[in-house]
Each structure stands twice: as C-alpha cells, then as structure tokens.
Short mmCIF file of C-alpha atoms (C1' of nucleotides) and ligand atoms in Angstrom, two decimals:
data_model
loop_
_atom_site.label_atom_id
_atom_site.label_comp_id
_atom_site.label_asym_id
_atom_site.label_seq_id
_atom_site.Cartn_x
_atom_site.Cartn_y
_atom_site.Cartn_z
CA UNK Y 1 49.44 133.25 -74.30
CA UNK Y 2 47.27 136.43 -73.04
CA UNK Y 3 44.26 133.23 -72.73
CA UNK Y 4 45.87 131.88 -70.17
CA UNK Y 5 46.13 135.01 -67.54
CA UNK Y 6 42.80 136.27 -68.74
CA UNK Y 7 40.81 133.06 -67.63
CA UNK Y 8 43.34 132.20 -64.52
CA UNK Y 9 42.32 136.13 -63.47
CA UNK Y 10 38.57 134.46 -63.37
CA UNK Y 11 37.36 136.78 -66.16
CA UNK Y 12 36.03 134.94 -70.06
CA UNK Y 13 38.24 134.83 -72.53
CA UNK Y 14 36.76 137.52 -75.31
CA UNK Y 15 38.05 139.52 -78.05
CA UNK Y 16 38.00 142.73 -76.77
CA UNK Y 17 40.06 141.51 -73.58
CA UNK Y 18 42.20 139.38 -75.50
CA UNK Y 19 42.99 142.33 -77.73
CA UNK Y 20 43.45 144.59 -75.15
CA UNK Y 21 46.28 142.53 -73.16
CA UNK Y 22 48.07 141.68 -76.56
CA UNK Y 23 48.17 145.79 -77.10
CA UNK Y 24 49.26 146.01 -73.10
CA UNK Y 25 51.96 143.34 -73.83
CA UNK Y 26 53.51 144.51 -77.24
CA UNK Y 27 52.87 147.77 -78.09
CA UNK Y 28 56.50 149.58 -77.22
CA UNK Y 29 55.13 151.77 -74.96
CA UNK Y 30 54.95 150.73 -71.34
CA UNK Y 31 52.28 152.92 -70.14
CA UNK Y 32 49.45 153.61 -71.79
CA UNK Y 33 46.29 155.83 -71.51
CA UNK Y 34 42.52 154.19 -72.33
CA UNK Y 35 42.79 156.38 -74.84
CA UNK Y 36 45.86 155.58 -75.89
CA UNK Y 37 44.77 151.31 -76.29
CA UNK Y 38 41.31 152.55 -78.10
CA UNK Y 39 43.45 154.38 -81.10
CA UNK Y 40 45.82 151.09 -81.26
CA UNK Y 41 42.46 149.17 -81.23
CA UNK Y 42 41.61 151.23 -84.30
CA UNK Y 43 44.71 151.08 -86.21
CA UNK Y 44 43.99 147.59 -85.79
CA UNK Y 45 40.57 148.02 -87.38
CA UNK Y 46 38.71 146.44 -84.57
CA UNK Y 47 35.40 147.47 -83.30
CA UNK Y 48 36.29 147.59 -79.40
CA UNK Y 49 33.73 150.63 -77.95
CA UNK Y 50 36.30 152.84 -75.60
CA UNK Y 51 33.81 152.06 -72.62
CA UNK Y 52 35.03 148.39 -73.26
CA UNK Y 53 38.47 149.81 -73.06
CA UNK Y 54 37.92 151.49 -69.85
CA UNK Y 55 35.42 148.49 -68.59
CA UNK Y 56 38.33 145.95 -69.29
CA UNK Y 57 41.02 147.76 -68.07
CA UNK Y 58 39.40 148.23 -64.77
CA UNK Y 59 38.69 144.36 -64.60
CA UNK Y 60 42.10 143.63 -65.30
CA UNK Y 61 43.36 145.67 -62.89
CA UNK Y 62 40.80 144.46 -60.13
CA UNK Y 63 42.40 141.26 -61.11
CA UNK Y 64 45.75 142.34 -60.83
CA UNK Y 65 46.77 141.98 -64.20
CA UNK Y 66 47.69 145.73 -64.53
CA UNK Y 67 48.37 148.77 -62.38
CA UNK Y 68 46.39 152.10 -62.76
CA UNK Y 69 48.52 155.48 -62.31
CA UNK Y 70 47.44 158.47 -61.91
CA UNK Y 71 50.16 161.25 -62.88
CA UNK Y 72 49.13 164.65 -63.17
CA UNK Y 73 46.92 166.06 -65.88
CA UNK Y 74 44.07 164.39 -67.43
CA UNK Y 75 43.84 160.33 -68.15
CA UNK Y 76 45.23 157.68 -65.82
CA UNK Y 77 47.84 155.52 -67.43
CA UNK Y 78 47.81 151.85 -67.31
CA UNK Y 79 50.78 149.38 -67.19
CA UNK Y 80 51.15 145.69 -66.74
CA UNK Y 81 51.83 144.62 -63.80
CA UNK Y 82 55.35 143.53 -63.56
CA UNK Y 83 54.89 142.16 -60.19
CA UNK Y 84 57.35 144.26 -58.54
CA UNK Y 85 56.38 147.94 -57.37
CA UNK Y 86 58.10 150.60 -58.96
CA UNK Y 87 58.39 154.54 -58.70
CA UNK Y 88 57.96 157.00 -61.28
CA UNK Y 89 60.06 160.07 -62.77
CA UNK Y 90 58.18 161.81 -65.23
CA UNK Y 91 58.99 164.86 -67.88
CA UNK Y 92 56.91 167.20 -68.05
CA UNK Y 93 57.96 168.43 -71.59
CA UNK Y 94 58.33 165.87 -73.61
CA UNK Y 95 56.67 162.69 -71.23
CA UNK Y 96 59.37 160.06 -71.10
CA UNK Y 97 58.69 158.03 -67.85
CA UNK Y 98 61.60 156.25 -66.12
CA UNK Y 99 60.92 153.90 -63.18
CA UNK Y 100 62.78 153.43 -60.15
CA UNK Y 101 62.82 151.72 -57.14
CA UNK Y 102 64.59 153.08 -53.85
CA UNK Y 103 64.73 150.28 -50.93
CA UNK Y 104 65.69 153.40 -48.60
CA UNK Y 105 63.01 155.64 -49.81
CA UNK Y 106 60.56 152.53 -49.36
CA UNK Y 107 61.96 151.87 -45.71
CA UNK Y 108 61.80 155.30 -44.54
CA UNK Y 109 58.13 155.62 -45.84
CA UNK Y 110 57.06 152.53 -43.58
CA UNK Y 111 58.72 154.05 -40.88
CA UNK Y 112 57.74 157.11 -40.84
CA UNK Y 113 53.78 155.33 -41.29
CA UNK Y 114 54.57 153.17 -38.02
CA UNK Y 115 55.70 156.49 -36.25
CA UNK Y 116 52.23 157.87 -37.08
CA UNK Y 117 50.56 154.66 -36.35
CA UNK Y 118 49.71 154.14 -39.95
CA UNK Y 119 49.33 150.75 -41.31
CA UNK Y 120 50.53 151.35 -44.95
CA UNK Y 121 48.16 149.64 -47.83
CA UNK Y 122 49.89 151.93 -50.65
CA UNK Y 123 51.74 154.46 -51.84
CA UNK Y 124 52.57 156.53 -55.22
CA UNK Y 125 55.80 158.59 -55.82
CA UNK Y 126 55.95 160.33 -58.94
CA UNK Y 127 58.76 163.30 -59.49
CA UNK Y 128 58.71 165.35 -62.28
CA UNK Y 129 61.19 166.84 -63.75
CA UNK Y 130 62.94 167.64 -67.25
CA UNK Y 131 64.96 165.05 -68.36
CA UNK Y 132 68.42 165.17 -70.26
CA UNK Y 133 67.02 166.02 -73.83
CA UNK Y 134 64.84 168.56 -72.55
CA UNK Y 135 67.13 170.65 -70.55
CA UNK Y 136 68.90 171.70 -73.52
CA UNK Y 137 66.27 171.87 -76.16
CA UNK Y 138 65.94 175.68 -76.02
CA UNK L 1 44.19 190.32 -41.79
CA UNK L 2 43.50 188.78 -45.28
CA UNK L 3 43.40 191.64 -47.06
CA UNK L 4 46.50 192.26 -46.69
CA UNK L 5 47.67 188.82 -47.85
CA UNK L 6 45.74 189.39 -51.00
CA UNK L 7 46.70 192.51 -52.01
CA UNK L 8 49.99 191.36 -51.44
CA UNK L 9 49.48 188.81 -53.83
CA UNK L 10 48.83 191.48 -56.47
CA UNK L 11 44.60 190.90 -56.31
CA UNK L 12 42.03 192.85 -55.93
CA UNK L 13 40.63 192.79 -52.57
CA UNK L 14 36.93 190.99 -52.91
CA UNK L 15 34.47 189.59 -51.48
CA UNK L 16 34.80 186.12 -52.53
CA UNK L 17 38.81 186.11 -51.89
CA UNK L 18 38.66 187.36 -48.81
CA UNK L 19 35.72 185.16 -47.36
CA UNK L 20 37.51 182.05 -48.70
CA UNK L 21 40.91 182.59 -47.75
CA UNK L 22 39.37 183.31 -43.99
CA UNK L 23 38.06 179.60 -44.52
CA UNK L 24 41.07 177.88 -45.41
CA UNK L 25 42.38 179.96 -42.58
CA UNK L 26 39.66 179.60 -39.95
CA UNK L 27 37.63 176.43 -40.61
CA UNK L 28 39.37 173.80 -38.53
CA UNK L 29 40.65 171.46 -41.30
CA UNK L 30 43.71 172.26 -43.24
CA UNK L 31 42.96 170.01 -46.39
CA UNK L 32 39.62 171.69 -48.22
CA UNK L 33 38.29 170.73 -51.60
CA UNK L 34 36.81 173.21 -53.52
CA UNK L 35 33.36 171.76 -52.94
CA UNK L 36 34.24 172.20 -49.01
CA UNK L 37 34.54 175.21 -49.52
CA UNK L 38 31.79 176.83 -51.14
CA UNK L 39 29.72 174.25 -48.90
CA UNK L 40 30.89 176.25 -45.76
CA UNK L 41 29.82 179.77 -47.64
CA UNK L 42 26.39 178.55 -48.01
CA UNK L 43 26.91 177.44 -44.67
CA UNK L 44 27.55 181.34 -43.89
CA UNK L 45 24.86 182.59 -46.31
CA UNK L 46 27.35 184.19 -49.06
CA UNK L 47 26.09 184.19 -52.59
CA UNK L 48 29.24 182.89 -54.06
CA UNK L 49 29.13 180.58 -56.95
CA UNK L 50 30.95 177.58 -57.13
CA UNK L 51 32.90 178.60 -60.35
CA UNK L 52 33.96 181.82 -58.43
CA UNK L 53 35.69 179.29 -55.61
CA UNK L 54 37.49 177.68 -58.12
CA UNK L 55 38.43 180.22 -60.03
CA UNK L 56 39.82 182.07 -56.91
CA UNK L 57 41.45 178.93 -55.64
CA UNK L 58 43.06 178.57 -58.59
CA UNK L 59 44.16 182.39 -58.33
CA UNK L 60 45.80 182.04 -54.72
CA UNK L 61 47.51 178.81 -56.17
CA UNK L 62 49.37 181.07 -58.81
CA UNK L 63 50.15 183.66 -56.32
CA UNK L 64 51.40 181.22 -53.69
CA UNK L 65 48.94 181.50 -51.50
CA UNK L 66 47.81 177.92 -51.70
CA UNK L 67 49.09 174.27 -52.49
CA UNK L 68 46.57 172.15 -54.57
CA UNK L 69 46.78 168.62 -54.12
CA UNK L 70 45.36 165.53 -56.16
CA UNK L 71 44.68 162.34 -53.73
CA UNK L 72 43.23 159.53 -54.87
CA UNK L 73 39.47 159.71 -55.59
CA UNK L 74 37.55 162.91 -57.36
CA UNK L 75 38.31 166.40 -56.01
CA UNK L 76 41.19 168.22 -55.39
CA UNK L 77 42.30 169.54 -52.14
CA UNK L 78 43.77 173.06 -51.02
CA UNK L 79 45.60 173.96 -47.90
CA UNK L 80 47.47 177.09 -47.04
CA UNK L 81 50.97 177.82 -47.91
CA UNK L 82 53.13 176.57 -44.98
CA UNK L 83 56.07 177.92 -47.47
CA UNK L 84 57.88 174.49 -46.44
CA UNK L 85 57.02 171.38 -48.53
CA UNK L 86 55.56 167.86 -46.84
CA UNK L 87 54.10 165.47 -47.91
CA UNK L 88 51.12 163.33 -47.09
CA UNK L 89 49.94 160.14 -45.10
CA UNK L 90 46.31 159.41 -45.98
CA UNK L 91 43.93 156.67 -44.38
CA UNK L 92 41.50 155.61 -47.03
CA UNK L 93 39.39 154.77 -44.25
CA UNK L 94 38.33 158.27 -42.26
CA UNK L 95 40.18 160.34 -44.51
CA UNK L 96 42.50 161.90 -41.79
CA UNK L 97 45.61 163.31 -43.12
CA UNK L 98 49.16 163.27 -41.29
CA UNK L 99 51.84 165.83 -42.80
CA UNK L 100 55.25 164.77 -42.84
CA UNK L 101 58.63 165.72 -44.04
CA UNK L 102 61.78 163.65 -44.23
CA UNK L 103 64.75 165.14 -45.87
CA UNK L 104 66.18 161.06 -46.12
CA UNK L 105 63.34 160.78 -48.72
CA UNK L 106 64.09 164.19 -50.24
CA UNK L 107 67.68 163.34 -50.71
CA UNK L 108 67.05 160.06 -52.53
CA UNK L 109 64.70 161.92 -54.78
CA UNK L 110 67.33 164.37 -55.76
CA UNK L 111 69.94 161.54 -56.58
CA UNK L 112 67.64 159.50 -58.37
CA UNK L 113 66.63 162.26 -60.31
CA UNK L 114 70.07 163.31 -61.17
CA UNK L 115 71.20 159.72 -62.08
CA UNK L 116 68.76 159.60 -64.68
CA UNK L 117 69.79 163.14 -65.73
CA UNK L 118 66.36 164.47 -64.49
CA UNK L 119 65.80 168.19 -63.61
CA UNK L 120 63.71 167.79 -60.57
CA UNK L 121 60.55 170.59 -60.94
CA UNK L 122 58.31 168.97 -58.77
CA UNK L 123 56.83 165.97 -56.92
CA UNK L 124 54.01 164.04 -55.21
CA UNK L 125 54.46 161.49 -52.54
CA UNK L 126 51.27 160.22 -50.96
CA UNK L 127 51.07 157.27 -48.45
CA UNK L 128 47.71 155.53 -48.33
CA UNK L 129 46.68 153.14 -45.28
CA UNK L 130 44.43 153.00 -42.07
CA UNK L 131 45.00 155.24 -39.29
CA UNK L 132 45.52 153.78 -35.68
CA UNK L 133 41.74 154.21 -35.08
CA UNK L 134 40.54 152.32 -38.67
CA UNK L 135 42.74 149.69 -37.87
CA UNK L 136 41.26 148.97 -34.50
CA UNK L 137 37.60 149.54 -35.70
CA UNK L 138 36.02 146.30 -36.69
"C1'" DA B 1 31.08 210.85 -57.81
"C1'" DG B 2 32.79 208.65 -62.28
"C1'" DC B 3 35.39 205.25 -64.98
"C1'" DA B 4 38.06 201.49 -66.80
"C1'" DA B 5 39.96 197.30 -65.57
"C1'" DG B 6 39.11 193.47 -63.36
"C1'" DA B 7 35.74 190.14 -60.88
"C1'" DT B 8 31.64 187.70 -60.25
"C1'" DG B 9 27.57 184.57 -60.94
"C1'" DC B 10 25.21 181.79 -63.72
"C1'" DG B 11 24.44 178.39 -66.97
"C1'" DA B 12 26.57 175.88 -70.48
"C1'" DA B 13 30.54 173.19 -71.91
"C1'" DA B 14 34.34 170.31 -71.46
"C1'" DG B 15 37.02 166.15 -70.50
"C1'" DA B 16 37.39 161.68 -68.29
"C1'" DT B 17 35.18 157.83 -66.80
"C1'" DT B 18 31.06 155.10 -65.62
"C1'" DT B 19 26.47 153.38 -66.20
"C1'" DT B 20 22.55 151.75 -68.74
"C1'" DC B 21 20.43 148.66 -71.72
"C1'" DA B 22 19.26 145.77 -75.47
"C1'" DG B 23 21.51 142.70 -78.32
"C1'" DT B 24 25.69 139.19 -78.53
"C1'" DT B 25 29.03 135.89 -77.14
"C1'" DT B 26 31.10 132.61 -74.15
"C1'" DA B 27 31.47 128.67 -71.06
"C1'" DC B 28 29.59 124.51 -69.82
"C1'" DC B 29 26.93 120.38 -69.95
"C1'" DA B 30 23.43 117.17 -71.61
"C1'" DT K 1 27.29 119.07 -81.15
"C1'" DG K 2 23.12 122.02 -79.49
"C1'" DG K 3 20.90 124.82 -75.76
"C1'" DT K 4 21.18 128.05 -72.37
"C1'" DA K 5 22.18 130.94 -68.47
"C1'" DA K 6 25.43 134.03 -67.27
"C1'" DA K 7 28.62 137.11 -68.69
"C1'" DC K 8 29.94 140.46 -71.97
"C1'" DT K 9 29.65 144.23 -75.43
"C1'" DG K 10 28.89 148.77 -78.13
"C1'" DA K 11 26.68 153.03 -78.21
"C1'" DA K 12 24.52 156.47 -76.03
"C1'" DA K 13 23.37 158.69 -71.98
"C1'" DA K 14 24.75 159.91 -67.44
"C1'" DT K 15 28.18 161.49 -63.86
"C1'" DC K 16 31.46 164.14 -61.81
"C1'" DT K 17 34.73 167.64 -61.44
"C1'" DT K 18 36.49 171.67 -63.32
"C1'" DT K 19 36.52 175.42 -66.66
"C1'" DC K 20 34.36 178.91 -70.01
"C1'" DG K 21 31.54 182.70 -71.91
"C1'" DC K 22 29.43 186.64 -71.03
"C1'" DA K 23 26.29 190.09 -69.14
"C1'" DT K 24 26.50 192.41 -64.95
"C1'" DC K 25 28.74 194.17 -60.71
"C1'" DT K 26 32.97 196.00 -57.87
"C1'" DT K 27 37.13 197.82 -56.91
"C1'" DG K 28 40.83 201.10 -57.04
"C1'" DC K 29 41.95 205.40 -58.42
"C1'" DT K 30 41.06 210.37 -60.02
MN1 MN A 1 55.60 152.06 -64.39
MN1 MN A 2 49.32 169.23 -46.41
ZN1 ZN A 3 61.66 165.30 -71.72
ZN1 ZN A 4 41.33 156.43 -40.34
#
DNA sequence: AGCAAGATGCGAAAGATTTTCAGTTTACCA
DNA sequence: TGGTAAACTGAAAATCTTTCGCATCTTGCT
C-alpha cells in the first residue's frame, strides 16, 4: 500500500502524505492541480492545510514519486509517476489531456541537442489543440 | 524605424512602445523578461513603470509583434517576431538559449495530433540540459 | 491650439506557491 | 511500553510575478 513507497522514498509515513498518494492513486483523474487534491481532501473531511498539499507534493516529487507539469495558465498539475516519460496534448476548451509518446520525436530531440553540443537533462512537449468533441460543439 | 512597426500594428506611437521595442531590437539578447526590460530603461534613465512594460509587452504580443514564452522558473520571456516558429534548447546552467527548428518533429506533432482527433492551435517544446561550456565546467 | 480617445505611472490587488513558527506526530530505542 | 529528538503540520504571513484601478498625461486629428 501507499506506506510502503512513502517510507522506501525516505520520507515518514503521516496522514496528510498518506492521504495525499491514496487521492494521487484513485481519484479518476490522472492529473491533478494542488488545488485540485486540497478540495478532494475536503470532500473527504480531512483537515490537510493546502501548504501541506503543496509541501507534500513537492517532497514526493523530489522523491520521484510524482511528476510536476507545468501547462499553460495558472497551477502546475501533478501526476504519478508512471515510470515511463510521456508527452502531452492538451484542449484548450474543454481540458482533456491525452499522453503520447513519439520514439522519433524523442530521437530527433537528442540529436538535434548533440548537434548543439547540448547534454539533454529534460524536456516538456505539450500541444494544444481542440480535441474531437470540441471541434464541433458550436 | 519602430514607429513605423507600431503604427502598423494599429498603436499609438509612445514613448514607452517605442523605447521598448528598440530594446528587444537593440539590446544584444533575443530572449528578455519583462523585468529585463524595464531594468535596461532605468538603465537609460526613462521613467517607465514596470506595469507599463508589461502592459505594452502584452500589447505587441496581440499585435504580433512579439512571442511570449514560459521556461521553467518565474518570469516570462519575449523575443521578436521572427514570423517563423522554433523552438527552444535551454541549459539550466548559464541560461543560454539555442533556437531550433525541425520540421521531422513538426510532422510527428501534426500526426499525433490528428490520430487523437486533435485540432492542433498551438505548442511548446523546450529542451533543458547543459551547454558544451556547463558541461566542461567543474 | 483644442479635444476626445487612448496611454501611462503608481500603488494596490491578485493568484500561485513558499516560508515561518509554534504546536504535534512519528520513528526508534532503552 | 515510555521518552525523546527529529521530522512534520496548519495557519498565517511572505514572496514573486503579473494585472488592475484610476487620476493624470499624450497622441492624433481638426
Ligand atoms: Mn501525463
Ligand atoms: Mn526564441
Ligand atoms: Zn476539448
Ligand atoms: Zn550553459
């Protein structure tokens, strides 16, 4: 269970963090604002202070538990870390995200760094779009 | 001269616009926060508020003008419309910036989009590493 | 020159995230 | 099982970047 990772990623096992990774784990959505854990933590009727939200969330991701993104327009959105890096295609009506990964698009990106003499640590790709549903929606 | 440029842009010809588009123009770096920028008008004695760069940055980014970018880490940059998209290689070292364009990348982006039934608008591909220089550097 | 629309500068406000700090909780060991 | 140091927490205050509100100037045009 969420124990487990939390005390193998060095950090103590407490509510708030325990909590926070079940909400990360099962709450439907895949990526989720600080904000967006804090109101679950609510409808939950637990006292977790948003700074804890934002304190833990930045732990976990230091310990690589989760990834931060940051898309465009207000809060960073958080994700667990599937272990695998991904891409991301975002609406800009409506906000459905669909990931992606692109083995060409990654190989030409560390080629075009080695051209440059870059020694690539990281990257983000985000495209936004409309998707499907709200191309028609007039 | 920029006056020309900005009343082409269907603004009125001030002050403010016209020192700080002959920054972005003249100052040497291509990639300017807004901070840079009102930094180097103090620099040259103008009494222009920071609020006024913004707001006119933001101005010259509706009319074309400009390109704002969001990197990783607090401000927002601006650099002159080239009129032909790139995109960016970053060294979180020293901060230099490499522009790049590869229409392999560009492609994939337009397929992926379309196999997900995506309308592409827009999109943000930044590469993050250490430059030839930071990598030597010890 | 004279005027109305549009701009500016300033301070205040906003929105997101971080820090501070005093009170709690957890992990560990006698 | 306690006892305790270290780690953690909530709430409020602080930061940081960007935007607003508004009284006061400028610009573009007669
Ligand atoms: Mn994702
Ligand atoms: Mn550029
Ligand atoms: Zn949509
Ligand atoms: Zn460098």
């Amino acid at each position: 269970m969420e124990n487990q990772q939390i005390k193998q990623a060095g950090l103590k096992v407490t509510v708030p963090r325990v909590k926070i990774l079940g909400i990360l784990e099962h709450s439907g959505k895949r990526h989720l604002s600080a904000e967006d854990v804090y109101k679950e933590l609510l409808r939950q009727d637990e006292e977790i202070g948003l700074a804890t939200v934002y304190r833990v969330l930045t732990q976990f991701e230091g310990a690589g538990l989760v990834c931060r993104r940051h898309f465009e327009g207000g809060q960073s959105v958080f994700e667990l870390n599937s272990g695998s890096h991904h891409d991301h295609l975002v609406c800009i009506k409506c906000g459905k995200i669909v990931e992606f990964v692109d083995s060409l698009i990654e190989d030409r990106q560390t080629a075009i760094a080695a051209e440059h003499g870059f020694r690539i640590e990281d990257h983000s790709l985000v495209v936004y779009g409309l998707c499907a549903g709200c191309q028609n929606a007039r």
